[in-house]
């Protein structure tokens, strides 16, 4: 996989060493933000090779800005697939490809039944694997982040309350998550303000997230 050339830039968007995405900030330096700083994700109509997502992210400057992320950068770069980085392997005293190391590790864990990201689908009443592109809205709270997820399996939108690590770190799956006690129609949430209002008034049930269950 190669760096995605969106908008004429060939700059790598995702940095696997810091698990952050890099975007332009209109006020100066490029912003490096983790996935949990995203606020909204939306598949851009028309672009399919590669598919491109329009995102809104919370910038370190305090504002929210739009950005573009390719599907590869969103879902696969965090697993190392797009990492063009090499590192000095102390064990073998050779340069190793970080991408190869990370994808080997990811493949092994997925093969063993672990999934990099998961959520609780309320409509189906069970935990489901997901990828970052299934996220539609995110809203940070105190020590947690509310996420609206379009289920890759049934398309219903569920809202979960999870830790930041659950979002930012592949294979970090919270053992328990909060789940808003009603399902959202696919078009119920259109802007992030609506999502924040829903979160503020929502009731959460606690659900277990082990996918084996
Ligand atoms: Zn900014
Ligand atoms: Zn579902």
XYZ file of N, CA and C and ligand atoms in Angstrom:
641
model
N 0.827 -1.197 0.000
C 0.000 0.000 0.000
C 0.865 1.252 0.000
N 0.430 2.263 -0.642
C 1.260 3.454 -0.778
C 0.619 4.634 -0.078
N 1.407 5.664 0.114
C 0.864 6.897 0.684
C -0.214 7.414 -0.254
N -1.263 7.903 0.317
C -2.394 8.307 -0.513
C -2.188 9.722 -1.014
N -2.417 9.914 -2.272
C -2.231 11.239 -2.838
C -3.528 12.009 -2.875
N -3.922 12.542 -1.770
C -5.179 13.279 -1.716
C -4.885 14.757 -1.889
N -5.652 15.388 -2.720
C -5.521 16.828 -2.879
C -4.130 17.224 -3.322
N -3.478 16.354 -4.089
C -2.187 16.710 -4.635
C -1.032 16.501 -3.679
N -1.298 16.056 -2.464
C -0.203 15.817 -1.543
C 0.081 14.334 -1.448
N 1.336 13.977 -1.382
C 1.684 12.575 -1.226
C 2.152 12.321 0.198
N 1.931 13.267 1.063
C 2.378 13.159 2.433
C 1.620 12.048 3.153
N 2.358 11.265 3.910
C 1.720 10.213 4.701
C 0.855 10.854 5.777
N -0.374 10.420 5.874
C -1.283 11.043 6.836
C -1.129 10.427 8.214
N -0.921 9.110 8.254
C -0.891 8.421 9.547
C 0.532 8.116 9.970
N 0.869 8.399 11.228
C 2.191 8.080 11.759
C 2.055 6.950 12.772
N 2.526 5.755 12.420
C 2.317 4.601 13.297
C 3.100 4.693 14.600
N 4.157 5.496 14.633
C 4.954 5.584 15.859
C 4.249 6.393 16.935
N 3.463 7.378 16.518
C 2.738 8.190 17.498
C 1.240 7.912 17.462
N 0.810 6.993 16.603
C -0.603 6.679 16.371
C -1.430 7.951 16.206
N -0.908 8.867 15.379
C -1.650 10.095 15.093
C -1.770 10.321 13.590
N -2.787 11.081 13.237
C -2.976 11.529 11.866
C -2.484 12.962 11.776
N -1.936 13.311 10.615
C -1.423 14.660 10.444
C -2.277 15.412 9.432
N -2.729 16.593 9.837
C -3.581 17.422 8.990
C -3.050 18.848 8.951
N -3.467 19.583 7.925
C -3.146 21.003 7.879
C -4.016 21.755 8.881
N -3.389 22.673 9.617
C -4.121 23.596 10.486
C -3.990 24.970 9.859
N -5.097 25.689 9.655
C -5.021 26.998 8.996
C -4.244 28.031 9.810
N -3.940 27.707 11.068
C -3.255 28.685 11.917
C -1.776 28.415 12.055
N -1.236 27.449 11.277
C 0.207 27.275 11.371
C 0.637 25.850 11.175
N 1.355 25.317 12.162
C 1.953 23.988 12.039
C 0.907 22.929 11.768
N 1.350 21.843 11.100
C 0.437 20.716 10.889
C 0.010 20.150 12.230
N -1.226 19.739 12.299
C -1.759 19.181 13.538
C -1.586 17.673 13.514
N -1.142 17.098 14.623
C -1.047 15.646 14.766
C -2.089 15.231 15.776
N -3.099 14.515 15.333
C -4.188 14.176 16.250
C -4.479 12.676 16.207
N -4.836 12.103 17.360
C -5.240 10.700 17.382
C -6.660 10.556 16.838
N -7.032 9.326 16.531
C -8.369 9.057 16.003
C -9.465 9.595 16.931
N -9.214 9.557 18.244
C -10.243 10.013 19.185
C -10.457 11.522 19.121
N -9.595 12.248 18.412
C -9.814 13.684 18.214
C -10.661 13.968 16.987
N -10.987 12.924 16.225
C -11.921 13.119 15.123
C -13.293 13.419 15.715
N -14.083 14.208 15.000
C -15.430 14.532 15.473
C -16.507 13.971 14.560
N -16.182 13.880 13.276
C -17.171 13.424 12.308
C -16.441 12.771 11.141
N -16.992 11.679 10.628
C -16.435 11.011 9.451
C -17.557 10.758 8.463
N -17.257 11.007 7.202
C -18.295 10.891 6.185
C -17.639 10.444 4.888
N -18.178 9.400 4.294
C -17.637 8.913 3.026
C -17.910 9.948 1.944
N -16.857 10.349 1.263
C -16.993 11.363 0.217
C -17.623 10.720 -1.019
N -18.750 11.255 -1.505
C -19.360 10.635 -2.676
C -18.444 10.752 -3.885
N -18.424 9.737 -4.716
C -17.670 9.830 -5.966
C -16.300 9.216 -5.912
N -15.527 9.502 -4.867
C -14.164 8.984 -4.808
C -14.192 7.529 -4.364
N -13.730 6.635 -5.221
C -13.771 5.235 -4.816
C -12.412 4.540 -4.927
N -11.472 5.106 -5.680
C -10.144 4.473 -5.813
C -9.055 5.467 -5.498
N -8.675 5.676 -4.276
C -9.247 4.995 -3.115
C -10.482 5.733 -2.623
N -11.288 5.059 -1.812
C -12.382 5.747 -1.126
C -11.778 6.783 -0.180
N -12.428 7.931 -0.110
C -11.905 9.024 0.709
C -12.981 9.462 1.697
N -12.563 9.712 2.917
C -13.484 10.184 3.952
C -13.198 11.640 4.267
N -14.277 12.412 4.335
C -14.173 13.773 4.809
C -14.333 13.712 6.328
N -13.386 14.288 7.044
C -13.462 14.239 8.504
C -13.439 15.654 9.057
N -13.951 15.803 10.259
C -13.762 17.014 11.048
C -12.992 16.576 12.278
N -11.917 17.310 12.603
C -11.131 16.917 13.770
C -10.964 18.092 14.716
N -10.829 17.776 16.000
C -10.554 18.778 17.021
C -9.065 19.031 17.049
N -8.661 20.253 16.695
C -7.246 20.585 16.549
C -6.680 21.070 17.881
N -5.347 20.943 18.010
C -4.679 21.431 19.223
C -4.868 22.931 19.399
N -5.164 23.661 18.295
C -5.334 25.113 18.387
C -6.681 25.474 19.016
N -7.518 24.476 19.276
C -8.792 24.747 19.927
C -9.973 24.793 18.982
N -9.685 24.846 17.683
C -10.777 24.872 16.711
C -10.977 23.483 16.099
N -12.051 23.360 15.342
C -12.282 22.139 14.579
C -12.087 22.457 13.107
N -11.361 21.581 12.395
C -11.093 21.797 10.979
C -11.526 20.578 10.171
N -11.796 20.778 8.882
C -12.041 19.642 8.001
C -10.724 19.052 7.501
N -10.767 17.799 7.124
C -9.605 17.143 6.534
C -10.074 15.980 5.686
N -9.152 15.414 4.910
C -9.477 14.256 4.081
C -8.559 13.099 4.463
N -9.127 11.903 4.571
C -8.341 10.713 4.890
C -8.768 9.600 3.952
N -7.808 8.917 3.362
C -8.161 7.791 2.491
C -8.610 6.615 3.345
N -9.377 5.739 2.725
C -9.857 4.547 3.427
C -8.687 3.713 3.962
N -7.627 3.619 3.173
C -6.456 2.854 3.611
C -5.839 3.445 4.873
N -5.689 4.775 4.870
C -5.085 5.416 6.038
C -5.961 5.262 7.269
N -7.251 5.276 7.034
C -8.188 5.199 8.142
C -8.191 3.806 8.769
N -8.340 2.795 7.934
C -8.583 1.453 8.470
C -7.349 0.568 8.541
N -6.411 0.784 7.620
C -5.296 -0.157 7.555
C -3.992 0.426 8.043
N -3.773 1.732 7.880
C -2.503 2.311 8.336
C -2.260 2.078 9.826
N -3.311 2.164 10.679
C -3.046 1.905 12.102
C -2.554 0.483 12.368
N -2.779 -0.414 11.451
C -2.283 -1.788 11.622
C -0.921 -1.966 10.981
N -0.363 -0.870 10.474
C 0.994 -0.932 9.946
C 1.075 -1.148 8.458
N -0.069 -1.368 7.811
C -0.048 -1.735 6.397
C 0.523 -0.630 5.511
N 0.359 0.607 5.927
C 0.810 1.698 5.071
C 2.064 2.363 5.616
N 2.639 1.768 6.642
C 3.794 2.413 7.258
C 5.039 2.185 6.429
N 5.637 3.246 5.945
C 6.861 3.119 5.177
C 8.072 3.297 6.065
N 7.887 3.112 7.356
C 8.949 3.406 8.309
C 9.786 2.164 8.564
N 11.073 2.349 8.746
C 11.885 1.230 9.219
C 12.499 1.633 10.559
N 12.875 0.652 11.347
C 13.488 0.960 12.629
C 14.668 0.040 12.851
N 15.528 0.413 13.768
C 16.722 -0.377 14.016
C 16.379 -1.467 15.020
N 16.385 -2.678 14.562
C 16.029 -3.802 15.420
C 17.231 -4.193 16.274
N 17.140 -3.977 17.592
C 18.270 -4.219 18.486
C 18.604 -5.704 18.578
N 17.608 -6.553 18.375
C 17.841 -7.982 18.500
C 18.690 -8.504 17.342
N 18.391 -7.983 16.146
C 19.098 -8.519 14.988
C 20.140 -7.540 14.453
N 20.205 -6.331 15.075
C 21.128 -5.288 14.629
C 20.950 -4.975 13.147
N 19.739 -5.083 12.668
C 19.448 -4.752 11.268
C 18.268 -3.794 11.212
N 18.170 -3.095 10.087
C 16.987 -2.282 9.863
C 15.817 -3.210 9.523
N 14.736 -3.075 10.228
C 13.564 -3.882 9.918
C 12.458 -2.960 9.454
N 11.594 -3.482 8.655
C 10.451 -2.697 8.231
C 9.398 -2.730 9.327
N 9.062 -1.556 9.819
C 8.049 -1.490 10.867
C 6.717 -1.995 10.333
N 6.446 -1.679 9.062
C 5.180 -2.119 8.469
C 5.069 -3.633 8.515
N 6.167 -4.301 8.146
C 6.135 -5.769 8.141
C 5.919 -6.307 9.550
N 6.638 -5.717 10.518
C 6.491 -6.179 11.899
C 5.056 -6.002 12.382
N 4.505 -4.822 12.106
C 3.166 -4.515 12.606
C 2.104 -5.359 11.915
N 2.228 -5.527 10.601
C 1.188 -6.298 9.917
C 1.272 -7.769 10.297
N 2.494 -8.283 10.511
C 2.615 -9.672 10.966
C 1.896 -9.847 12.294
N 2.166 -8.909 13.189
C 1.570 -8.965 14.521
C 0.045 -8.879 14.427
N -0.424 -7.929 13.612
C -1.871 -7.741 13.467
C -2.521 -8.987 12.881
N -1.884 -9.567 11.859
C -2.454 -10.753 11.215
C -2.545 -11.910 12.194
N -1.496 -12.050 13.029
C -1.494 -13.128 14.017
C -2.640 -12.962 15.008
N -2.822 -11.719 15.458
C -3.850 -11.494 16.485
C -5.248 -11.629 15.905
N -5.451 -11.141 14.673
C -6.765 -11.289 14.040
C -7.051 -12.773 13.818
N -5.997 -13.527 13.410
C -6.138 -14.966 13.215
C -6.522 -15.679 14.498
N -6.087 -15.124 15.628
C -6.389 -15.740 16.923
C -7.744 -15.286 17.456
N -8.485 -14.522 16.653
C -9.833 -14.137 17.065
C -9.925 -12.772 17.728
N -8.778 -12.071 17.851
C -8.835 -10.714 18.386
C -9.134 -9.768 17.239
N -9.885 -8.705 17.486
C -10.155 -7.739 16.443
C -9.637 -6.386 16.892
N -9.027 -5.614 15.970
C -8.420 -4.340 16.382
C -9.411 -3.355 17.005
N -10.649 -3.340 16.493
C -11.645 -2.431 17.061
C -12.975 -3.161 17.198
N -13.721 -2.832 18.217
C -15.027 -3.459 18.388
C -15.989 -2.463 19.027
N -17.259 -2.779 18.973
C -18.283 -1.948 19.624
C -19.465 -2.852 19.932
N -20.430 -2.319 20.682
C -21.613 -3.105 20.996
C -22.759 -2.637 20.109
N -23.255 -3.544 19.256
C -24.382 -3.219 18.383
C -25.675 -3.455 19.168
N -26.399 -2.376 19.409
C -27.606 -2.498 20.236
C -28.705 -3.261 19.501
N -28.837 -3.016 18.210
C -29.912 -3.682 17.454
C -29.752 -5.203 17.495
N -28.506 -5.660 17.334
C -28.252 -7.099 17.351
C -28.019 -7.621 18.763
N -27.824 -6.704 19.707
C -27.628 -7.114 21.088
C -26.350 -7.884 21.334
N -25.295 -7.521 20.588
C -24.035 -8.256 20.740
C -22.854 -7.391 20.317
N -21.654 -7.743 20.833
C -20.457 -7.037 20.374
C -20.189 -7.382 18.910
N -19.624 -6.429 18.193
C -19.300 -6.625 16.780
C -17.924 -6.042 16.492
N -17.159 -6.681 15.610
C -15.926 -6.040 15.160
C -16.235 -4.846 14.267
N -15.363 -3.883 14.249
C -15.525 -2.745 13.336
C -14.150 -2.252 12.924
N -14.135 -1.313 11.986
C -12.919 -0.603 11.630
C -13.210 0.889 11.826
N -12.171 1.734 11.869
C -12.410 3.161 12.117
C -13.395 3.806 11.139
N -13.475 3.319 9.898
C -14.379 3.964 8.940
C -15.850 3.726 9.288
N -16.133 2.860 10.263
C -17.517 2.659 10.713
C -17.957 3.755 11.678
N -16.989 4.542 12.164
C -17.329 5.652 13.067
C -17.996 6.765 12.272
N -19.057 7.348 12.813
C -19.670 8.495 12.146
C -19.502 9.771 12.962
N -19.628 9.660 14.281
C -19.431 10.823 15.149
C -18.643 10.403 16.379
N -17.829 11.344 16.889
C -17.135 11.135 18.151
C -17.270 12.411 18.973
N -17.442 12.248 20.268
C -17.513 13.416 21.148
C -16.794 13.091 22.447
N -15.726 13.835 22.761
C -14.989 13.561 23.990
C -15.784 14.008 25.210
N -15.707 13.213 26.277
C -16.320 13.597 27.546
C -15.257 13.563 28.623
N -15.680 13.415 29.872
C -14.703 13.366 30.946
C -14.121 11.958 31.032
N -12.885 11.813 30.577
C -12.214 10.518 30.641
C -12.761 9.483 29.681
N -13.640 9.877 28.807
C -14.199 8.904 27.874
C -14.566 9.617 26.578
N -14.988 8.829 25.607
C -15.402 9.433 24.350
C -16.650 8.698 23.859
N -17.654 9.475 23.477
C -18.868 8.906 22.907
C -18.654 8.674 21.422
N -19.000 7.472 20.951
C -18.832 7.177 19.526
C -20.156 6.676 18.945
N -20.496 7.195 17.766
C -21.626 6.666 17.011
C -21.035 5.783 15.923
N -21.481 4.523 15.873
C -20.895 3.536 14.963
C -21.985 2.971 14.060
N -21.732 3.028 12.758
C -22.649 2.359 11.823
C -22.205 0.917 11.696
N -23.049 0.002 12.138
C -22.664 -1.413 12.215
C -22.317 -1.958 10.823
N -21.105 -2.518 10.661
C -20.725 -3.077 9.364
C -21.619 -4.259 8.990
N -22.288 -4.834 9.967
C -23.088 -6.023 9.708
C -24.554 -5.678 9.426
N -25.190 -4.813 10.247
C -26.626 -4.565 10.085
C -26.945 -3.111 9.746
N -25.945 -2.242 9.695
C -26.085 -0.826 9.309
C -26.793 0.054 10.334
N -27.283 -0.512 11.422
C -27.888 0.325 12.461
C -26.796 1.133 13.159
N -27.152 2.326 13.612
C -26.180 3.171 14.302
C -26.358 3.008 15.807
N -25.303 2.559 16.488
C -25.303 2.437 17.941
C -24.352 3.472 18.514
N -24.668 3.935 19.724
C -23.801 4.896 20.391
C -23.206 4.240 21.627
N -21.881 4.191 21.670
C -21.154 3.601 22.792
C -20.327 4.673 23.495
N -20.087 4.451 24.773
C -19.199 5.310 25.549
C -17.976 4.474 25.893
N -16.792 4.889 25.400
C -15.588 4.060 25.514
C -14.416 4.919 26.000
N -13.285 4.263 26.278
C -12.081 5.014 26.621
C -11.418 5.509 25.336
N -10.545 6.506 25.489
C -9.799 6.979 24.319
C -8.927 5.881 23.743
N -8.330 5.063 24.619
C -7.459 3.987 24.144
C -8.227 3.004 23.264
N -9.474 2.788 23.602
C -10.321 1.875 22.827
C -10.406 2.344 21.373
N -10.407 3.662 21.193
C -10.482 4.223 19.842
C -9.095 4.298 19.212
N -8.111 4.770 19.975
C -6.814 5.131 19.395
C -5.870 3.947 19.194
N -5.977 2.922 20.016
C -5.002 1.848 19.982
C -5.621 0.563 19.450
N -5.171 0.124 18.265
C -5.673 -1.143 17.738
C -5.444 -2.266 18.742
N -6.403 -3.133 18.893
C -6.373 -4.289 19.789
C -6.561 -3.914 21.248
N -6.755 -2.638 21.532
C -7.166 -2.271 22.883
C -8.689 -2.273 22.868
N -9.301 -3.263 23.447
C -10.757 -3.287 23.506
C -11.193 -3.197 24.962
N -11.984 -2.186 25.281
C -12.512 -2.073 26.637
C -13.293 -3.343 26.978
N -13.168 -3.807 28.221
C -13.924 -4.998 28.627
C -15.422 -4.684 28.698
N -15.735 -3.474 29.155
C -17.132 -3.042 29.261
C -17.272 -1.652 28.666
N -18.381 -1.404 28.035
C -18.638 -0.088 27.457
C -20.051 0.349 27.844
N -20.276 1.650 27.809
C -21.631 2.162 27.992
C -22.324 2.169 26.636
N -23.601 1.825 26.624
C -24.349 1.785 25.369
C -25.644 2.566 25.536
N -25.866 3.553 24.667
C -27.123 4.306 24.719
C -28.271 3.344 24.446
N -29.359 3.490 25.223
C -30.391 2.449 25.243
C -31.378 2.514 24.076
N -31.060 3.198 23.001
C -31.900 3.094 21.807
C -31.039 3.157 20.541
N -31.583 2.556 19.480
C -30.879 2.516 18.196
C -31.216 3.780 17.423
N -30.257 4.267 16.649
C -30.472 5.466 15.840
C -30.690 5.078 14.384
N -31.751 5.595 13.756
C -31.857 5.383 12.313
C -30.621 5.954 11.630
N -30.274 5.413 10.461
C -29.029 5.779 9.789
C -28.901 7.284 9.571
N -30.020 7.979 9.349
C -29.940 9.407 9.050
C -30.339 10.281 10.244
N -30.402 9.671 11.438
C -30.877 10.442 12.599
C -29.880 11.510 13.021
N -28.610 11.196 12.882
C -27.576 12.121 13.326
C -26.927 12.733 12.101
N -27.098 14.025 11.915
C -26.520 14.644 10.721
C -25.356 15.562 11.040
N -25.408 16.215 12.165
C -24.306 17.113 12.517
C -23.844 16.794 13.931
N -22.619 17.158 14.198
C -22.005 16.756 15.459
C -22.738 17.403 16.653
N -23.360 18.554 16.434
C -24.111 19.197 17.518
C -25.279 18.318 17.959
N -25.942 17.669 16.984
C -27.043 16.762 17.325
C -26.537 15.583 18.137
N -25.361 15.102 17.758
C -24.780 13.968 18.477
C -24.459 14.359 19.912
N -23.874 15.546 20.078
C -23.537 16.003 21.432
C -24.799 16.142 22.281
N -25.875 16.660 21.675
C -27.125 16.835 22.412
C -27.690 15.470 22.814
N -27.626 14.489 21.903
C -28.083 13.135 22.217
C -27.299 12.556 23.399
N -25.980 12.732 23.332
C -25.124 12.181 24.387
C -25.460 12.784 25.744
N -25.722 14.086 25.724
C -25.956 14.800 26.982
C -27.228 14.311 27.664
N -28.218 13.864 26.865
C -29.486 13.465 27.454
C -29.665 11.947 27.481
N -28.645 11.213 27.047
C -28.810 9.767 26.865
C -28.698 8.998 28.177
N -29.331 7.830 28.178
C -29.135 6.862 29.251
C -28.260 5.746 28.717
N -27.298 5.340 29.528
C -26.364 4.301 29.084
C -26.566 3.023 29.882
N -26.563 1.898 29.186
C -26.507 0.598 29.844
C -25.083 0.080 29.707
N -24.635 -0.688 30.690
C -23.291 -1.248 30.592
C -23.352 -2.623 29.920
N -22.481 -2.816 28.924
C -22.446 -4.091 28.196
C -21.025 -4.617 28.165
N -20.913 -5.940 28.172
C -19.600 -6.568 28.020
C -19.212 -6.603 26.557
N -17.907 -6.524 26.301
C -17.442 -6.429 24.921
C -16.572 -7.591 24.495
N -16.659 -8.752 25.147
C -15.790 -9.822 24.615
C -16.481 -10.501 23.445
N -15.761 -10.504 22.334
C -16.355 -10.945 21.076
C -16.625 -12.455 21.052
N -15.957 -13.165 21.938
C -16.157 -14.622 21.933
C -17.541 -14.993 22.465
N -18.095 -14.119 23.319
C -19.303 -14.477 24.076
C -20.519 -14.778 23.240
Zn -5.867 24.189 14.159
Zn -25.376 -4.618 13.975
